[in-house]
C-alpha positions as MATLAB code, in Angstrom:
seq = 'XXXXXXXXXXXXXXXXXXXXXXXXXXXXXXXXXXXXXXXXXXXXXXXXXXXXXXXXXXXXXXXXXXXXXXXXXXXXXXXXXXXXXXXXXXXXXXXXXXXXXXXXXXXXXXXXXXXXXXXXXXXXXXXXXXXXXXXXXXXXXXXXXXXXXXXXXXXXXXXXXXXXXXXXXXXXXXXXXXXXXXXXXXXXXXXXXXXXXXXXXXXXXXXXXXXXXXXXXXXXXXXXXXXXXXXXXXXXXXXXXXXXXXXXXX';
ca = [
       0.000    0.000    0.000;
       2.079    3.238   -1.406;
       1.546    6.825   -2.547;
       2.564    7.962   -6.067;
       1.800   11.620   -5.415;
       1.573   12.912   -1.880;
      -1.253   15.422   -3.182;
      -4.604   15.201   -1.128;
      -7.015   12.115   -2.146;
     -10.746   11.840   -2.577;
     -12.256   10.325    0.446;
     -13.555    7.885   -2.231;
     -10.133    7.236   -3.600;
      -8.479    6.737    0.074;
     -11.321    4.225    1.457;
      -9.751    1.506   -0.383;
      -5.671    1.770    1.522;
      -7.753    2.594    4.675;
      -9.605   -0.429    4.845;
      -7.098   -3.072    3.415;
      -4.189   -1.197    5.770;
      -6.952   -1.362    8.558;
      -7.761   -5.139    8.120;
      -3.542   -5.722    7.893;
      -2.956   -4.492   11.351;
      -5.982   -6.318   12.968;
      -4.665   -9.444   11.635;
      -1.349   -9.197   12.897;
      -1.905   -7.086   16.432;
      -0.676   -9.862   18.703;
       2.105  -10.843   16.770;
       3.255   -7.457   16.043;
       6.039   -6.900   19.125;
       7.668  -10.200   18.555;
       7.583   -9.588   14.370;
       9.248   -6.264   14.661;
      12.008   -8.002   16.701;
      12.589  -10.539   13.935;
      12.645   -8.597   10.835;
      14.579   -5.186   11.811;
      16.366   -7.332   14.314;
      15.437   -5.497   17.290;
      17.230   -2.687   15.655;
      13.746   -0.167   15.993;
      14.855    0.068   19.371;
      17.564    1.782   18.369;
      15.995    3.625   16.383;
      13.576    4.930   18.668;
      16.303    5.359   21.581;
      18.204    7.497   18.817;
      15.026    9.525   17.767;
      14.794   10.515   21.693;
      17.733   11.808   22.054;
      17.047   13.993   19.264;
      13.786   15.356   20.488;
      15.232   15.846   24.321;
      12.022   15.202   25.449;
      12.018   17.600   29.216;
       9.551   17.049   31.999;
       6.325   18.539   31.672;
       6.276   17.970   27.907;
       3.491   16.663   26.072;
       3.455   14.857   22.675;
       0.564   12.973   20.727;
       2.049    9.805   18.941;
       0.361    8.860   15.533;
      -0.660    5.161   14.333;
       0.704    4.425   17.515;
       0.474    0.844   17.541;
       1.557   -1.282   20.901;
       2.668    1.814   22.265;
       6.234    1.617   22.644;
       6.877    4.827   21.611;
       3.984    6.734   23.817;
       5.608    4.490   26.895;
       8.888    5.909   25.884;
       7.541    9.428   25.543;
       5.460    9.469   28.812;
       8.587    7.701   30.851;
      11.050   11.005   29.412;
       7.948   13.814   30.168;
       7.377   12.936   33.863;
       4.345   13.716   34.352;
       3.496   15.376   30.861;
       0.115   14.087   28.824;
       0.831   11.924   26.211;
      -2.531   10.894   23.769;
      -1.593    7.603   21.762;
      -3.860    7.581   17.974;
      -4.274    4.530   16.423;
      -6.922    3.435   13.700;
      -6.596   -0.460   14.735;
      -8.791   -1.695   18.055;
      -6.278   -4.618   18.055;
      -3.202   -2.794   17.779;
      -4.601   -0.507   20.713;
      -5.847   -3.069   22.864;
      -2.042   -5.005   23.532;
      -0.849   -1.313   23.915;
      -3.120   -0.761   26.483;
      -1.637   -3.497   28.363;
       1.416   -2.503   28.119;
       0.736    0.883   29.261;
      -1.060   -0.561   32.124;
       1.800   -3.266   33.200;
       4.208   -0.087   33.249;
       1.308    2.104   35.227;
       1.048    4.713   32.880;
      -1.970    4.749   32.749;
      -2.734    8.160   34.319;
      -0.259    9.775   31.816;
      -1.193    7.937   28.611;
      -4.835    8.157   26.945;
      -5.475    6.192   23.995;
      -7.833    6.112   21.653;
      -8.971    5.357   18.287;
      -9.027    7.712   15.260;
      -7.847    8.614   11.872;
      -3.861   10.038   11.730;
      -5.740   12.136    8.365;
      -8.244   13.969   10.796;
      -6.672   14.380   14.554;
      -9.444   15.570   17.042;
      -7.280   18.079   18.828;
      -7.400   21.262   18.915;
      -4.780   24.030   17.112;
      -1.609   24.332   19.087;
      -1.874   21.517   21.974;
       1.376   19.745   22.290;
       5.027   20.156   22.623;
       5.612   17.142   20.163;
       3.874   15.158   17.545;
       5.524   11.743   16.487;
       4.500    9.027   13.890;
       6.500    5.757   14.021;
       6.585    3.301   11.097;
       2.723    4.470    9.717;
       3.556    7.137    7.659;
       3.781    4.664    4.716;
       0.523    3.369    5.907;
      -1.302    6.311    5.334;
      -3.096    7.094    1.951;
      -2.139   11.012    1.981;
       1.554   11.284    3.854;
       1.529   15.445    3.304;
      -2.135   15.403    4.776;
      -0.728   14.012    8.022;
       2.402   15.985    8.000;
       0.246   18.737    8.005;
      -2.596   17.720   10.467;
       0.539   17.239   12.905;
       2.228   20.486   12.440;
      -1.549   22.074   13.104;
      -1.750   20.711   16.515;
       1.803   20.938   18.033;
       2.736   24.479   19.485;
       4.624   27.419   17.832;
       8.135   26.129   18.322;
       6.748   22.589   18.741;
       8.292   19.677   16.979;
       7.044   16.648   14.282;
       8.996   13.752   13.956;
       9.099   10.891   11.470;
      10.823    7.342   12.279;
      10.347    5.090    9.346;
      11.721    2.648    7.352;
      13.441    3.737    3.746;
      15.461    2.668    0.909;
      19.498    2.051    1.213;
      20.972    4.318   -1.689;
      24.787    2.421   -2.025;
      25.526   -0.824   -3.026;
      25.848   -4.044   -2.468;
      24.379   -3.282    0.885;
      20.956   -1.844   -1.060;
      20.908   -5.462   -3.109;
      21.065   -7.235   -0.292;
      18.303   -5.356    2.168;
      15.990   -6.043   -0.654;
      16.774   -9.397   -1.546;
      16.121   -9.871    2.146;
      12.986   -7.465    2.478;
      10.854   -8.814   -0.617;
      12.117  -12.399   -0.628;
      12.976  -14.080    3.328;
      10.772  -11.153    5.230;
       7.030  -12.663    3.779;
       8.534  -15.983    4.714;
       9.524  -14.894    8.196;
       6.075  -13.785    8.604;
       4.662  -17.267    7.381;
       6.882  -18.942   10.075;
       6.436  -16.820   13.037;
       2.647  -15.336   12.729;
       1.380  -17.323   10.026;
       0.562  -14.435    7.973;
       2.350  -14.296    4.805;
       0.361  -11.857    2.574;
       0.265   -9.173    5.097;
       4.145   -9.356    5.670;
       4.561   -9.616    1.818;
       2.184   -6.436    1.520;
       5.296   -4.602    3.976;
       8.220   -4.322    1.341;
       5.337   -3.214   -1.195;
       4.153   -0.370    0.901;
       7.461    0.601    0.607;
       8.155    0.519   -3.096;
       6.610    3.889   -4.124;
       7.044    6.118   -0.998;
       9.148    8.832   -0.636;
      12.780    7.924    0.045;
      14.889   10.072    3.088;
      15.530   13.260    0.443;
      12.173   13.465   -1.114;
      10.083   13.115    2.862;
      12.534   16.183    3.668;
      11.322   18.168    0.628;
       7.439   17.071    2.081;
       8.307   18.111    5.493;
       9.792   22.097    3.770;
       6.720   21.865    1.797;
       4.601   21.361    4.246;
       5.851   24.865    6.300;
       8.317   23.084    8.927;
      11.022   24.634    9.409;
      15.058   23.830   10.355;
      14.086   20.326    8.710;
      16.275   17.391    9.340;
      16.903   13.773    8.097;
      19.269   10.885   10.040;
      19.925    7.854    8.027;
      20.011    4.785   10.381;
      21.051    1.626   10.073;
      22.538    1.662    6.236;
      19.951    3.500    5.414;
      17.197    0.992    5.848;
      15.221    3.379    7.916;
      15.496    7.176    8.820;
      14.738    9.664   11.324;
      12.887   13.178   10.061;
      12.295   16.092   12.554;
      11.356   19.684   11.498;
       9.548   22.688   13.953;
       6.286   24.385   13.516;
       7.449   28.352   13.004;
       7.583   29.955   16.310;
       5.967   33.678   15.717;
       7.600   34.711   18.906;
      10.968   33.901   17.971;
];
């Protein structure tokens, strides 16, 4: 499920990615954690420690997290705020539901609210939070600049939006070999460990036609963030995007 323009869709011409991406992630909710582990080889929790330490999260913050998933990135978001309120979106009841246990095992549960909704059409008000973050569902989504934009509208003047997803190795012969293994052992690795094989085969496709790290940082400018930046990570198999709101007081 991809984009080949990152112009605004017909609700008519969206319902069709919404409800195939929707059924994807309801399939594969429980196994989710322990799949992410296999096929990036626990290396997303890198990732996500990295992406922290970019956003120097300080107490008192608050931050929305998009397509939020299990959580682990609203857990890790909460646990660097203090007592800051984090909202977790997600458009799967599945996906929610074993991040709601998590939240509760940690007893964040006073700091984290969750609920279900569309990343396209956030139901917060203008100017809310400190931070808005999106981890691995921006490919998901059928109009990437509509939720780039959606998040810049409710974080604060000064506030920052930040991307962590996976993207496309540019050099060689690392690049032939990531997608030898992405389109060819990861659908296989999905058979073996959650018996889903279509749905994990539908992953390195959702990749093919989005943006790679360059062309999300031209979205991000386009979209009116500012001081825009991109972090390769891991070879290039993934990448970190941040850019600020425009502060009018600065």
């Amino acid at each position: 499920m991809t984009m080949e323009k990152t112009t605004a869709l017909s609700d008519q011409g969206t319902k069709p990615k919404e409800q195939f991406v929707h059924s994807v992630f309801e399939s594969i909710a429980g196994k989710y954690d322990l799949m992410n582990d296999i096929i990036s080889f626990r290396r997303h929790k890198a990732w996500r420690k990295f992406a922290m330490r970019k956003m120097a999260v300080k107490h008192g913050d608050s931050a929305v997290d998009l397509c939020c998933g299990t959580c682990d990135w609203s857990i890790a978001l909460a646990e660097a705020s203090g007592d800051g309120c984090v909202m977790g979106l997600d458009f799967s009841a599945g996906m929610l539901e074993v991040g709601r246990r998590k939240v509760e095992a940690r007893n964040l549960q006073d700091r984290i609210s969750l609920i279900q909704g569309n990343a396209m059409e956030l139901p917060f008000g203008d100017n809310s939070f400190d931070y808005a973050t999106i981890g691995f569902g921006l490919r998901n989504v059928p109009d990437p600049a509509r939720v780039l934009n959606e998040m810049k509208r409710v974080v604060k003047p000064g506030g920052m939006v930040v991307c962590l997803e996976l993207s496309k190795p540019m050099k060689q012969p690392f690049k032939g070999i990531y997608y030898f293994y992405f389109q060819r052992v990861l659908p296989l690795l999905g058979k073996l460990f959650a018996k889903r094989y279509e749905q994990y085969k539908w992953l390195p496709e959702s990749l093919a036609l989005f943006p790679d790290r360059k062309q999300l940082e031209v979205i991000f400018r386009e979209t009116g963030l500012q001081k825009v930046e991109s972090f390769p990570l891991t070879g290039g198999i993934a990448a970190l995007h941040i850019g600020l709101k425009e502060n009018c007081n600065a």
